[in-house]
Amino acid sequence: MALVNPPFLSLTPSSYAFPSKHKSPLVLLSTLSSQPLSFSCRRNQHHRCGALKAAPLLDYKDGEDHKVLVGTSIEDEQKDEKVVADYDWTQEWYPLYLTQDVPDDAPLGLRVFDKQLVLFRDGNGEFRCYEDRCPHRLAKLSEGQLIDGRLECLYHGWQFEGEGKCVKIPQLPTDAKIPRSACVKTYEVRDSQGVVWVWMSPKTTPNVNKLPWFENFARPGFQDVSTIHELPYDHSILLENLMDPAHLPISHDRTDWSARREDAQPLCFEVTERTDRGFAGLWGREKDDSMPNFLRFEAPCVLQNNREIIDNNGEKNHFSGLFLCRPTGQGKSMLIVRFGGTKSYPLAKLFPEWYLHQNASKVFEQDMGFLASQNETLMKEKVPTKELYLNLRSSDTWVAEYRKWMDKVGHGMPYHFGHSTISLPKEPAVVEHAPAGLIAGISAASPAKGGIGAMHAPNLANRYFRHVVHCKGCRTAVKGFQVWKNALSAVAVAMAALAILASGRHWKALLLVSASLCSVGVYACSMAIAMNTSNFIRTHRRL
C-alpha cells in the first residue's frame, strides 16, 4: 500500500516515506500516509545510516539454496531455540470501526477472526457489542433493527438491551416470564481517539493498559484523514504489505507525486526494540545516509510510522501514518487508515473528502491482486515463510521481524504463519452472504471491474463493498451525485425538447446550450460516481 498526495489529501504511503524540507507541502503530507506508525515519536530524530550498527536483517549463505535464510538478526545466535511468549489473542483490544461511521439507526455486523459480533448505539447513544447470534434460533442480530434503542432480531422479534438481557418475546403468553437463558453474550467496547475498540474476552476484565493511545493524535492542532477498507486477504499479509516501504515506487508508480519506479533503491534499517508485544525501529533510504522514519508494530494489529520535521521557522511538526488492522476471518481483513499531522496546509482543504477516500481505495487495488495470490500460496503450501520467502537485507527487515514475532506468539492465535512455525486453521473458511441471481453472477464474472450490478452484489473485490458501504461521507457523496445526475438529465431532456419546439433561433440556441451544459453536468456526476465505486485497473492488464 502507498500514499498519494498529502496525508490530508490522500492515503498512499509512498510520499510520507521520504519527506524533505525542499518538497512542497502536499508532498510532505502524502509522505505520511505510506508508512507504518509508532505509539510515540521519541526516536524520530535523523540518524545516519553509517553511524549505526548493522541492522539485524536477513542474509543468505553463498552458494546455498536461497530459500534458507541465515543470520536473521544479531541476537539470533541460538536460532535453533524456539522462543515462545505468553499470548492469548482474546486478551487484546481490536479496532472495530471509526466512531464517526458507526450508524445511528442500525446494527453493524463485524468479525474478529472467526467471532461474529454486532455493534450498535443504544437509546442513550452508548456503544453496545453482542455476539451476533440470537439465542432463539441463531439468526444474525446484525440483520435486525433498532427499536427504541433495543436490538431486535428480525426473525421472531426478540429484543435485547443493556448487558444482553432479553426484554421482549412477542410469542410468550402475557403472564409468562422471559427465560434467564434468553440472553446474548456481550463484549466490552471503548471509544478512544475516534476509534471503537473491542476486548475479545467476555470472561476477563478488560485490561485498559493495553488500550492503544497515540500521542501524536492527541497533540494540539493535529488533523487527520481517516478511511476504512475491507480487504480480501489475511491480516498478516496486509500488515506485511503496510510495513514494506520497498514496494512503494514499483507498485504505486505515479500514484502520487513521489512514488516513481526509477526511485526504487536499497533501504537501511535499525531495530531499536524487540518485545513479546512487537518491535520498533528506524529506517530510511541508503543514499540519503539517514533514517528519519520511526516505525512501531504493537500487538495485536497496530502499525505506526511517525516523523518529525522542523520547518524554516524552527517549529517542530509531527506527522503520523496509522494502520489499525483487524483480522476478519481466513483470507479477509479490515483496515482503518489514519494519516495526519500538526501542520495544516490551506491547499489540502480544496480537496473534498470523497476524493481523498477514492484515491486511498485505488492504492489498495494496486496491491490487491498480488496480495490475494500471496495469501492463496501460503494456504496452499502450508509451510513457514522462511521456506518460501527470499528476504533481502536491504528491503525486508520489518517483514522478517514481523514473521519472527509470529513465531513467538502464534501458538496463542487461531492460526498463524511465522518465519519458522505455522499453525493452520482448525475450521474451514466460511463464505457468507453469497450473492444469488443473475446480477450477482454477472458481477462475479468480472470482479476486478465490479461487474454489472456491482453496487448490489457483495464482493470484496469491489470498491463499493470494500469502502463505500462502510463510509458515511462517501455514501452521502455517491447518493448526492446520483440525485444531481438524475435531475440534470431530466433538465437536459426538457431543454432539448423545448429547443425543438421553440420558433426563434435565439431561443433555440439558448435552450440547446443549456441542454449541453446540463449534459456536461450529467457526465461529471457519472465520473464522480465511477471514481467512488469503480476499481483501479492497470492499463497493461488484459481483462
Coordinates of C-alpha atoms in Angstrom, one line a residue:
M1 CA 0.0 0.0 0.0
A2 CA 1.2 3.5 -0.6
L3 CA 0.1 7.1 -0.1
V4 CA -0.6 9.6 -2.8
N5 CA -0.7 13.3 -2.1
P6 CA -0.5 14.8 1.4
P7 CA -1.8 12.9 4.4
F8 CA -4.7 15.2 4.3
L9 CA -5.1 14.8 0.6
S10 CA -4.7 11.1 0.1
L11 CA -4.0 7.8 1.7
T12 CA -1.0 6.5 -0.1
P13 CA 2.1 5.7 1.9
S14 CA 4.7 6.5 -0.7
S15 CA 5.2 10.1 -0.2
Y16 CA 5.4 10.1 3.5
A17 CA 8.3 7.8 3.4
F18 CA 10.9 10.4 2.5
P19 CA 9.7 13.9 3.1
S20 CA 12.3 16.6 2.8
K21 CA 12.3 20.3 3.7
H22 CA 12.7 21.1 0.0
K23 CA 9.5 19.4 -1.0
S24 CA 6.1 21.0 -1.4
P25 CA 3.6 20.9 1.5
L26 CA 1.5 18.4 -0.5
V27 CA 4.3 16.0 -1.0
L28 CA 5.2 16.3 2.7
L29 CA 1.7 15.5 3.7
S30 CA 1.5 12.5 1.4
T31 CA 4.6 11.0 2.7
L32 CA 2.9 10.3 6.0
S33 CA 0.4 8.0 4.6
S34 CA 2.5 5.2 3.3
Q35 CA 4.5 4.3 6.4
P36 CA 3.7 2.2 9.4
L37 CA 3.4 4.1 12.7
S38 CA 4.6 4.1 16.3
F39 CA 3.0 5.0 19.6
S40 CA 5.4 7.8 20.2
C41 CA 7.9 9.8 18.3
R42 CA 10.7 9.7 20.8
R43 CA 13.2 8.0 18.3
N44 CA 12.2 10.1 15.3
Q45 CA 15.5 12.0 15.1
H46 CA 17.5 11.8 12.0
H47 CA 20.1 9.1 12.2
R48 CA 22.9 8.5 9.7
C49 CA 23.0 5.0 8.2
G50 CA 26.7 4.7 8.5
A51 CA 26.7 5.7 12.2
L52 CA 24.5 2.8 13.2
K53 CA 25.3 -0.8 13.9
A54 CA 24.4 -3.2 11.1
A55 CA 20.7 -3.8 11.3
P56 CA 19.5 -7.2 12.3
L57 CA 18.5 -8.2 8.8
L58 CA 18.4 -11.2 6.6
D59 CA 21.2 -12.5 4.5
Y60 CA 22.0 -15.7 2.6
K61 CA 24.8 -18.2 2.6
D62 CA 26.8 -18.1 -0.6
G63 CA 26.3 -21.0 -2.9
E64 CA 23.4 -22.4 -0.9
D65 CA 19.7 -22.7 -1.6
H66 CA 18.4 -19.2 -1.2
K67 CA 15.3 -20.4 0.4
V68 CA 17.3 -21.0 3.6
L69 CA 17.8 -17.7 5.5
V70 CA 20.5 -17.3 8.0
G71 CA 22.0 -14.6 10.2
T72 CA 18.5 -13.1 10.5
S73 CA 19.4 -11.0 13.5
I74 CA 22.4 -10.1 15.7
E75 CA 20.6 -11.7 18.6
D76 CA 19.7 -14.8 16.7
E77 CA 22.8 -16.8 17.8
Q78 CA 20.5 -19.5 19.2
K79 CA 18.5 -19.8 16.0
D80 CA 17.6 -23.4 16.8
E81 CA 15.9 -22.4 20.0
K82 CA 12.2 -21.7 19.9
V83 CA 11.3 -18.6 21.9
V84 CA 7.7 -18.7 23.0
A85 CA 5.9 -15.9 24.7
D86 CA 2.7 -16.0 26.8
Y87 CA -0.1 -14.8 24.4
D88 CA -3.8 -15.1 24.2
W89 CA -5.4 -13.4 21.2
T90 CA -8.7 -12.9 23.2
Q91 CA -6.8 -10.8 25.8
E92 CA -6.4 -7.9 23.4
W93 CA -8.2 -4.8 22.1
Y94 CA -9.1 -4.9 18.4
P95 CA -10.2 -1.9 16.3
L96 CA -13.8 -2.4 15.2
Y97 CA -14.8 0.8 13.4
L98 CA -14.3 4.5 13.0
T99 CA -16.6 6.2 15.5
Q100 CA -17.9 8.7 13.0
D101 CA -19.0 5.9 10.7
V102 CA -21.0 3.7 13.1
P103 CA -24.6 4.1 12.0
D104 CA -27.0 5.7 14.5
D105 CA -30.1 3.8 13.3
A106 CA -29.0 0.3 12.5
P107 CA -26.8 -2.6 13.9
L108 CA -23.4 -3.3 12.4
G109 CA -22.2 -6.9 11.8
L110 CA -18.4 -7.3 12.3
R111 CA -15.9 -10.1 12.8
V112 CA -12.7 -10.6 14.8
F113 CA -11.1 -13.8 13.4
D114 CA -14.0 -16.3 13.5
K115 CA -16.0 -14.5 16.1
Q116 CA -19.1 -12.7 14.8
L117 CA -20.1 -9.5 16.6
V118 CA -22.8 -6.9 16.3
L119 CA -22.1 -3.3 17.2
F120 CA -24.8 -0.6 17.8
R121 CA -25.7 2.5 19.7
D122 CA -28.4 2.1 22.3
G123 CA -31.1 4.6 23.3
N124 CA -28.6 6.6 25.3
G125 CA -26.1 6.8 22.4
E126 CA -23.7 4.3 24.1
F127 CA -21.9 1.6 22.2
R128 CA -23.0 -2.0 22.8
C129 CA -21.4 -5.1 21.4
Y130 CA -23.0 -8.5 21.4
E131 CA -22.3 -11.9 19.9
D132 CA -24.0 -11.7 16.5
R133 CA -26.4 -14.6 17.3
C134 CA -29.9 -14.7 18.6
P135 CA -30.2 -17.4 21.4
H136 CA -33.6 -18.4 19.9
R137 CA -32.7 -19.9 16.5
L138 CA -29.2 -18.5 15.8
A139 CA -30.3 -15.8 13.4
K140 CA -27.8 -12.9 13.0
L141 CA -28.8 -10.0 15.1
S142 CA -26.9 -7.7 12.7
E143 CA -29.7 -8.4 10.2
G144 CA -32.2 -7.0 12.7
Q145 CA -33.2 -3.4 13.6
L146 CA -33.1 -0.9 16.4
I147 CA -36.4 -0.3 18.2
D148 CA -36.3 2.5 20.9
G149 CA -32.6 1.7 21.4
R150 CA -33.1 -2.0 21.7
L151 CA -31.7 -4.5 19.3
E152 CA -34.5 -6.6 17.7
C153 CA -34.0 -9.9 15.9
L154 CA -35.9 -9.8 12.6
Y155 CA -36.7 -13.5 12.7
H156 CA -39.2 -13.5 15.6
G157 CA -38.9 -10.1 17.1
W158 CA -37.0 -10.9 20.3
Q159 CA -35.5 -7.7 21.7
F160 CA -32.3 -7.2 23.7
E161 CA -30.8 -4.3 25.6
G162 CA -28.1 -3.3 28.1
E163 CA -25.9 -6.2 29.0
G164 CA -27.5 -8.5 26.6
K165 CA -30.8 -9.1 28.5
C166 CA -33.8 -10.1 26.5
V167 CA -36.7 -7.7 27.3
K168 CA -39.3 -8.8 24.8
I169 CA -40.5 -12.1 23.2
P170 CA -43.7 -11.4 21.3
Q171 CA -44.7 -15.1 21.2
L172 CA -44.8 -15.5 25.0
P173 CA -48.1 -15.6 26.8
T174 CA -49.0 -12.4 28.7
D175 CA -48.3 -13.9 32.2
A176 CA -45.2 -15.8 31.2
K177 CA -41.7 -14.8 32.3
I178 CA -38.8 -14.4 29.8
P179 CA -36.3 -17.2 30.5
R180 CA -33.0 -16.2 32.0
S181 CA -31.2 -18.1 29.3
A182 CA -32.7 -15.9 26.7
C183 CA -29.7 -13.5 26.7
V184 CA -26.8 -12.8 24.4
K185 CA -23.1 -12.8 25.1
T186 CA -21.6 -9.3 25.4
Y187 CA -18.2 -7.8 24.8
E188 CA -16.7 -4.7 26.3
V189 CA -16.1 -1.8 23.9
R190 CA -14.3 1.6 24.3
D191 CA -14.4 4.7 22.1
S192 CA -10.9 6.1 22.1
Q193 CA -9.5 8.8 19.8
G194 CA -12.2 8.3 17.2
V195 CA -12.0 4.5 17.0
V196 CA -14.3 1.9 18.6
W197 CA -12.2 -0.9 20.2
V198 CA -13.5 -4.3 21.5
W199 CA -12.0 -6.5 24.2
M200 CA -12.4 -10.0 22.8
S201 CA -12.5 -12.0 26.1
P202 CA -16.1 -12.0 27.6
K203 CA -14.8 -13.8 30.6
T204 CA -12.0 -11.5 31.8
T205 CA -12.0 -7.8 32.9
P206 CA -10.6 -5.6 30.1
N207 CA -7.0 -4.5 30.5
V208 CA -7.2 -0.8 30.0
N209 CA -3.4 -0.6 29.9
K210 CA -3.4 -2.4 26.7
L211 CA -5.8 0.0 25.0
P212 CA -3.7 1.8 22.4
W213 CA -3.1 5.5 22.8
F214 CA -1.5 7.6 20.0
E215 CA 0.5 10.5 21.3
N216 CA 0.5 12.5 18.0
F217 CA -3.2 12.2 17.6
A218 CA -3.7 14.0 21.0
R219 CA -1.4 16.9 20.1
P220 CA -3.0 20.4 19.7
G221 CA -3.8 21.2 16.1
F222 CA -3.4 17.6 14.9
Q223 CA -5.6 16.9 11.8
D224 CA -6.1 13.7 10.0
V225 CA -7.9 11.9 7.2
S226 CA -9.3 8.6 8.2
T227 CA -10.7 5.8 6.0
I228 CA -11.9 2.2 6.5
H229 CA -11.4 -0.6 4.0
E230 CA -12.5 -4.3 3.9
L231 CA -9.9 -6.4 2.1
P232 CA -9.8 -9.9 0.6
Y233 CA -6.6 -11.3 2.2
D234 CA -5.4 -12.2 5.6
H235 CA -4.4 -9.5 8.1
S236 CA -0.9 -10.8 8.3
I237 CA -0.5 -10.3 4.6
L238 CA -1.9 -6.8 5.0
L239 CA 0.5 -5.9 7.8
E240 CA 3.4 -7.2 5.8
N241 CA 2.4 -5.0 2.9
L242 CA 2.0 -1.9 5.1
M243 CA 5.4 -2.3 6.7
D244 CA 7.2 -2.7 3.4
P245 CA 8.4 0.7 2.1
A246 CA 10.5 -1.0 -0.7
H247 CA 7.4 -1.8 -2.8
L248 CA 6.1 1.7 -3.0
P249 CA 8.0 3.0 -6.0
I250 CA 7.1 -0.1 -8.0
S251 CA 3.5 -1.0 -7.0
H252 CA 2.3 2.6 -6.8
D253 CA 4.4 4.2 -9.5
R254 CA 2.9 7.7 -10.3
T255 CA 0.0 7.2 -7.9
D256 CA 1.2 10.4 -6.3
W257 CA 4.0 12.9 -6.9
S258 CA 6.7 11.0 -5.1
A259 CA 6.2 7.3 -6.0
R260 CA 8.3 6.6 -9.1
R261 CA 9.6 3.3 -10.1
E262 CA 13.0 4.7 -11.1
D263 CA 13.5 5.7 -7.4
A264 CA 13.5 2.0 -6.2
Q265 CA 16.7 1.6 -4.2
P266 CA 18.3 -0.1 -1.2
L267 CA 17.0 0.9 2.2
C268 CA 18.7 0.8 5.6
F269 CA 17.1 -0.3 8.9
E270 CA 17.9 -0.4 12.6
V271 CA 15.8 -2.4 15.0
T272 CA 15.8 -0.5 18.3
E273 CA 13.3 -2.5 20.3
R274 CA 12.0 -6.1 20.4
T275 CA 9.4 -7.3 23.0
D276 CA 6.9 -10.0 23.3
R277 CA 4.3 -7.5 22.0
G278 CA 6.1 -6.3 18.9
F279 CA 9.1 -4.3 17.7
A280 CA 10.2 -0.8 16.7
G281 CA 13.0 0.8 14.7
L282 CA 14.3 3.4 12.3
W283 CA 14.6 3.3 8.6
G284 CA 15.5 5.4 5.6
R285 CA 17.0 5.4 2.1
E286 CA 20.5 4.2 1.9
K287 CA 21.6 7.0 -0.5
D288 CA 20.3 9.7 2.0
D289 CA 22.6 8.3 4.7
S290 CA 19.9 8.9 7.3
M291 CA 17.0 7.1 8.9
P292 CA 14.4 9.7 9.7
N293 CA 11.3 7.4 9.9
F294 CA 10.3 5.7 13.1
L295 CA 8.2 2.5 12.8
R296 CA 6.4 0.6 15.5
F297 CA 4.4 -2.6 15.4
E298 CA 2.3 -3.4 18.5
A299 CA 0.2 -6.4 19.2
P300 CA -2.2 -7.5 18.1
C301 CA -2.5 -5.4 14.9
V302 CA -1.3 -1.8 15.3
L303 CA 1.3 -0.4 12.9
Q304 CA 2.6 3.2 13.0
N305 CA 5.1 5.3 11.2
N306 CA 6.0 8.7 12.7
R307 CA 8.1 11.6 11.6
E308 CA 9.2 14.9 13.0
I309 CA 10.0 17.8 10.6
I310 CA 11.4 21.1 11.7
D311 CA 10.2 23.9 9.3
N312 CA 12.1 27.1 8.3
N313 CA 10.9 28.9 11.4
G314 CA 12.3 26.3 13.7
E315 CA 8.9 24.9 14.6
K316 CA 8.7 21.2 15.1
N317 CA 5.8 19.4 13.3
H318 CA 4.6 15.9 13.9
F319 CA 3.3 13.6 11.2
S320 CA 1.8 10.2 11.5
G321 CA 0.6 7.3 9.5
L322 CA -1.5 4.9 11.5
F323 CA -2.8 1.5 10.4
L324 CA -5.2 -0.5 12.5
C325 CA -5.7 -4.0 11.0
R326 CA -8.4 -6.3 12.2
P327 CA -8.5 -10.0 11.2
T328 CA -12.0 -10.8 10.0
G329 CA -11.6 -14.5 9.1
Q330 CA -9.5 -16.6 6.8
G331 CA -8.4 -14.6 3.8
K332 CA -10.1 -11.4 5.0
S333 CA -9.3 -8.3 7.0
M334 CA -10.5 -4.8 7.7
L335 CA -8.2 -1.8 7.9
I336 CA -8.6 1.6 9.5
V337 CA -6.1 4.1 7.9
R338 CA -5.3 7.4 9.5
F339 CA -2.9 10.0 8.1
G340 CA -2.3 13.4 9.7
G341 CA 0.0 16.0 11.2
T342 CA 0.2 19.1 13.4
K343 CA 0.9 21.4 10.4
S344 CA -2.1 22.3 8.2
Y345 CA -1.9 23.3 4.6
P346 CA -4.6 25.5 3.0
L347 CA -4.3 23.7 -0.3
A348 CA -5.5 20.5 1.4
K349 CA -8.9 22.0 2.1
L350 CA -9.5 22.3 -1.7
F351 CA -9.9 18.5 -2.0
P352 CA -13.2 17.0 -0.9
E353 CA -13.1 14.1 1.5
W354 CA -14.6 11.6 -1.0
Y355 CA -11.8 12.4 -3.5
L356 CA -9.2 11.5 -0.8
H357 CA -11.0 8.3 0.0
Q358 CA -11.3 7.1 -3.6
N359 CA -7.6 7.8 -4.0
A360 CA -6.9 5.6 -1.0
S361 CA -9.1 2.8 -2.4
K362 CA -7.0 3.0 -5.6
V363 CA -3.9 2.4 -3.7
F364 CA -5.2 -0.8 -2.1
E365 CA -6.5 -2.0 -5.5
Q366 CA -3.0 -1.6 -7.0
D367 CA -1.8 -4.2 -4.4
M368 CA -4.8 -6.4 -4.2
G369 CA -4.1 -8.9 -7.0
F370 CA -0.6 -10.0 -5.8
L371 CA -1.5 -9.9 -2.1
A372 CA -4.5 -12.1 -2.7
S373 CA -2.3 -14.5 -4.6
Q374 CA 0.3 -14.5 -1.8
N375 CA -2.4 -15.4 0.6
E376 CA -3.5 -18.2 -1.6
T377 CA 0.0 -19.6 -1.9
L378 CA 0.6 -19.6 1.9
M379 CA -2.6 -21.5 2.4
K380 CA -1.7 -24.0 -0.3
E381 CA 1.9 -24.6 0.6
K382 CA 1.3 -24.9 4.4
V383 CA 4.9 -24.2 5.3
P384 CA 6.6 -21.4 7.3
T385 CA 7.6 -18.3 5.4
K386 CA 11.4 -19.0 5.6
E387 CA 10.8 -21.8 3.2
L388 CA 9.1 -19.6 0.7
Y389 CA 10.3 -16.0 1.0
L390 CA 13.6 -14.7 -0.3
N391 CA 14.0 -11.8 2.1
L392 CA 16.7 -9.2 1.4
R393 CA 18.8 -7.4 3.9
S394 CA 18.1 -4.1 2.1
S395 CA 14.4 -4.2 1.9
D396 CA 12.6 -6.9 4.0
T397 CA 13.7 -6.2 7.6
W398 CA 10.3 -5.4 9.0
V399 CA 8.7 -8.3 7.3
A400 CA 11.2 -10.7 8.8
E401 CA 10.8 -9.1 12.2
Y402 CA 7.0 -9.5 12.0
R403 CA 7.1 -13.2 11.0
K404 CA 9.6 -13.9 13.8
W405 CA 7.2 -12.2 16.2
M406 CA 4.6 -14.6 14.9
D407 CA 6.9 -17.5 15.9
K408 CA 6.8 -16.3 19.5
V409 CA 3.0 -15.7 19.9
G410 CA 1.4 -17.7 17.1
H411 CA 0.5 -20.5 19.4
G412 CA -2.0 -18.1 21.1
M413 CA -3.8 -17.3 17.8
P414 CA -6.5 -19.2 15.9
Y415 CA -3.9 -19.8 13.2
H416 CA -0.6 -18.2 12.1
F417 CA 2.2 -18.3 9.5
G418 CA 5.5 -17.5 11.2
H419 CA 9.1 -17.3 10.0
S420 CA 9.8 -20.9 11.1
T421 CA 6.5 -22.1 12.6
I422 CA 2.9 -22.4 11.4
S423 CA -0.5 -23.4 12.9
L424 CA -3.2 -24.0 10.3
P425 CA -6.8 -23.0 10.8
K426 CA -8.8 -25.7 12.6
E427 CA -12.1 -24.7 11.0
P428 CA -12.7 -24.3 7.2
A429 CA -13.3 -20.8 5.9
V430 CA -16.9 -19.8 5.8
V431 CA -18.3 -17.9 2.8
E432 CA -21.0 -15.5 3.9
H433 CA -23.6 -13.5 2.1
A434 CA -23.1 -15.5 -1.1
P435 CA -24.8 -13.4 -3.8
A436 CA -27.6 -15.1 -5.8
G437 CA -29.3 -14.4 -9.0
L438 CA -28.4 -13.1 -12.5
I439 CA -27.0 -9.8 -11.3
A440 CA -24.7 -11.5 -8.8
G441 CA -23.5 -13.9 -11.4
I442 CA -22.6 -11.2 -13.9
S443 CA -20.9 -9.1 -11.2
A444 CA -18.8 -12.1 -10.1
A445 CA -17.8 -12.8 -13.7
S446 CA -15.7 -9.6 -13.8
P447 CA -14.7 -8.9 -10.2
A448 CA -11.8 -6.5 -10.9
K449 CA -14.1 -4.1 -12.7
G450 CA -17.0 -4.7 -10.3
G451 CA -19.2 -6.1 -13.0
I452 CA -22.8 -5.2 -13.9
G453 CA -24.8 -4.6 -10.8
A454 CA -21.6 -4.0 -8.8
M455 CA -23.4 -1.9 -6.3
H456 CA -25.8 -4.7 -5.5
A457 CA -23.7 -7.9 -5.2
P458 CA -21.5 -8.2 -2.1
N459 CA -17.9 -8.7 -3.4
L460 CA -14.7 -7.8 -1.6
A461 CA -13.0 -7.2 -5.0
N462 CA -15.5 -4.4 -5.5
R463 CA -14.6 -0.9 -4.2
Y464 CA -18.2 -0.1 -3.3
F465 CA -18.4 -3.0 -0.9
R466 CA -14.8 -2.6 0.4
H467 CA -15.2 1.0 1.3
V468 CA -18.3 3.0 0.4
V469 CA -20.7 0.9 2.4
H470 CA -18.6 1.5 5.5
C471 CA -18.0 5.2 5.0
K472 CA -20.8 7.7 5.7
G473 CA -19.1 10.5 3.8
C474 CA -18.6 8.5 0.6
R475 CA -22.2 7.0 0.8
T476 CA -23.6 10.5 1.1
A477 CA -21.4 11.8 -1.8
V478 CA -22.5 8.9 -4.1
K479 CA -26.2 9.5 -3.3
G480 CA -25.8 13.2 -3.8
F481 CA -24.1 12.8 -7.2
Q482 CA -26.9 10.3 -8.2
V483 CA -29.5 12.9 -7.3
W484 CA -27.8 15.6 -9.3
K485 CA -27.3 13.3 -12.2
N486 CA -31.0 12.4 -12.4
A487 CA -32.0 16.0 -12.0
L488 CA -29.6 17.3 -14.7
S489 CA -30.6 14.5 -17.0
A490 CA -34.3 15.5 -16.7
V491 CA -33.5 19.2 -17.3
A492 CA -31.3 18.4 -20.3
V493 CA -34.1 16.4 -21.9
A494 CA -36.6 19.1 -21.2
M495 CA -34.3 21.8 -22.6
A496 CA -33.7 19.8 -25.8
A497 CA -37.5 19.2 -26.2
L498 CA -38.2 22.9 -25.8
A499 CA -35.4 23.8 -28.3
I500 CA -37.2 21.6 -30.9
L501 CA -40.5 23.4 -30.2
A502 CA -39.1 26.9 -30.0
S503 CA -39.7 29.1 -33.1
G504 CA -36.9 31.7 -32.7
R505 CA -33.3 31.0 -33.4
H506 CA -32.2 32.9 -30.4
W507 CA -34.3 30.7 -28.1
K508 CA -33.3 27.5 -29.9
A509 CA -29.6 28.4 -29.4
L510 CA -30.1 29.3 -25.7
L511 CA -32.0 26.1 -24.9
L512 CA -29.5 23.9 -26.8
V513 CA -26.6 25.5 -24.9
S514 CA -28.4 25.0 -21.6
A515 CA -29.1 21.3 -22.5
S516 CA -25.4 20.9 -23.4
L517 CA -24.3 22.3 -20.1
C518 CA -26.7 20.0 -18.2
S519 CA -25.3 17.1 -20.2
V520 CA -21.8 18.1 -19.1
G521 CA -23.0 18.1 -15.6
V522 CA -24.5 14.6 -16.0
Y523 CA -21.2 13.4 -17.3
A524 CA -19.3 15.0 -14.4
C525 CA -21.6 13.3 -11.9
S526 CA -21.2 10.0 -13.6
M527 CA -17.5 10.3 -13.5
A528 CA -17.6 11.2 -9.8
I529 CA -19.8 8.2 -9.1
A530 CA -17.5 5.9 -11.0
M531 CA -14.4 7.3 -9.1
N532 CA -16.1 6.2 -5.9
T533 CA -17.4 2.8 -7.0
S534 CA -15.1 1.5 -9.8
N535 CA -11.8 -0.3 -9.3
F536 CA -8.5 0.9 -10.5
I537 CA -7.3 -1.3 -13.4
R538 CA -3.7 -1.3 -14.6
T539 CA -3.5 -0.4 -18.3
H540 CA -1.3 -3.4 -19.1
R541 CA -3.8 -5.9 -17.8
R542 CA -5.9 -7.7 -20.5
L543 CA -9.3 -8.1 -18.8

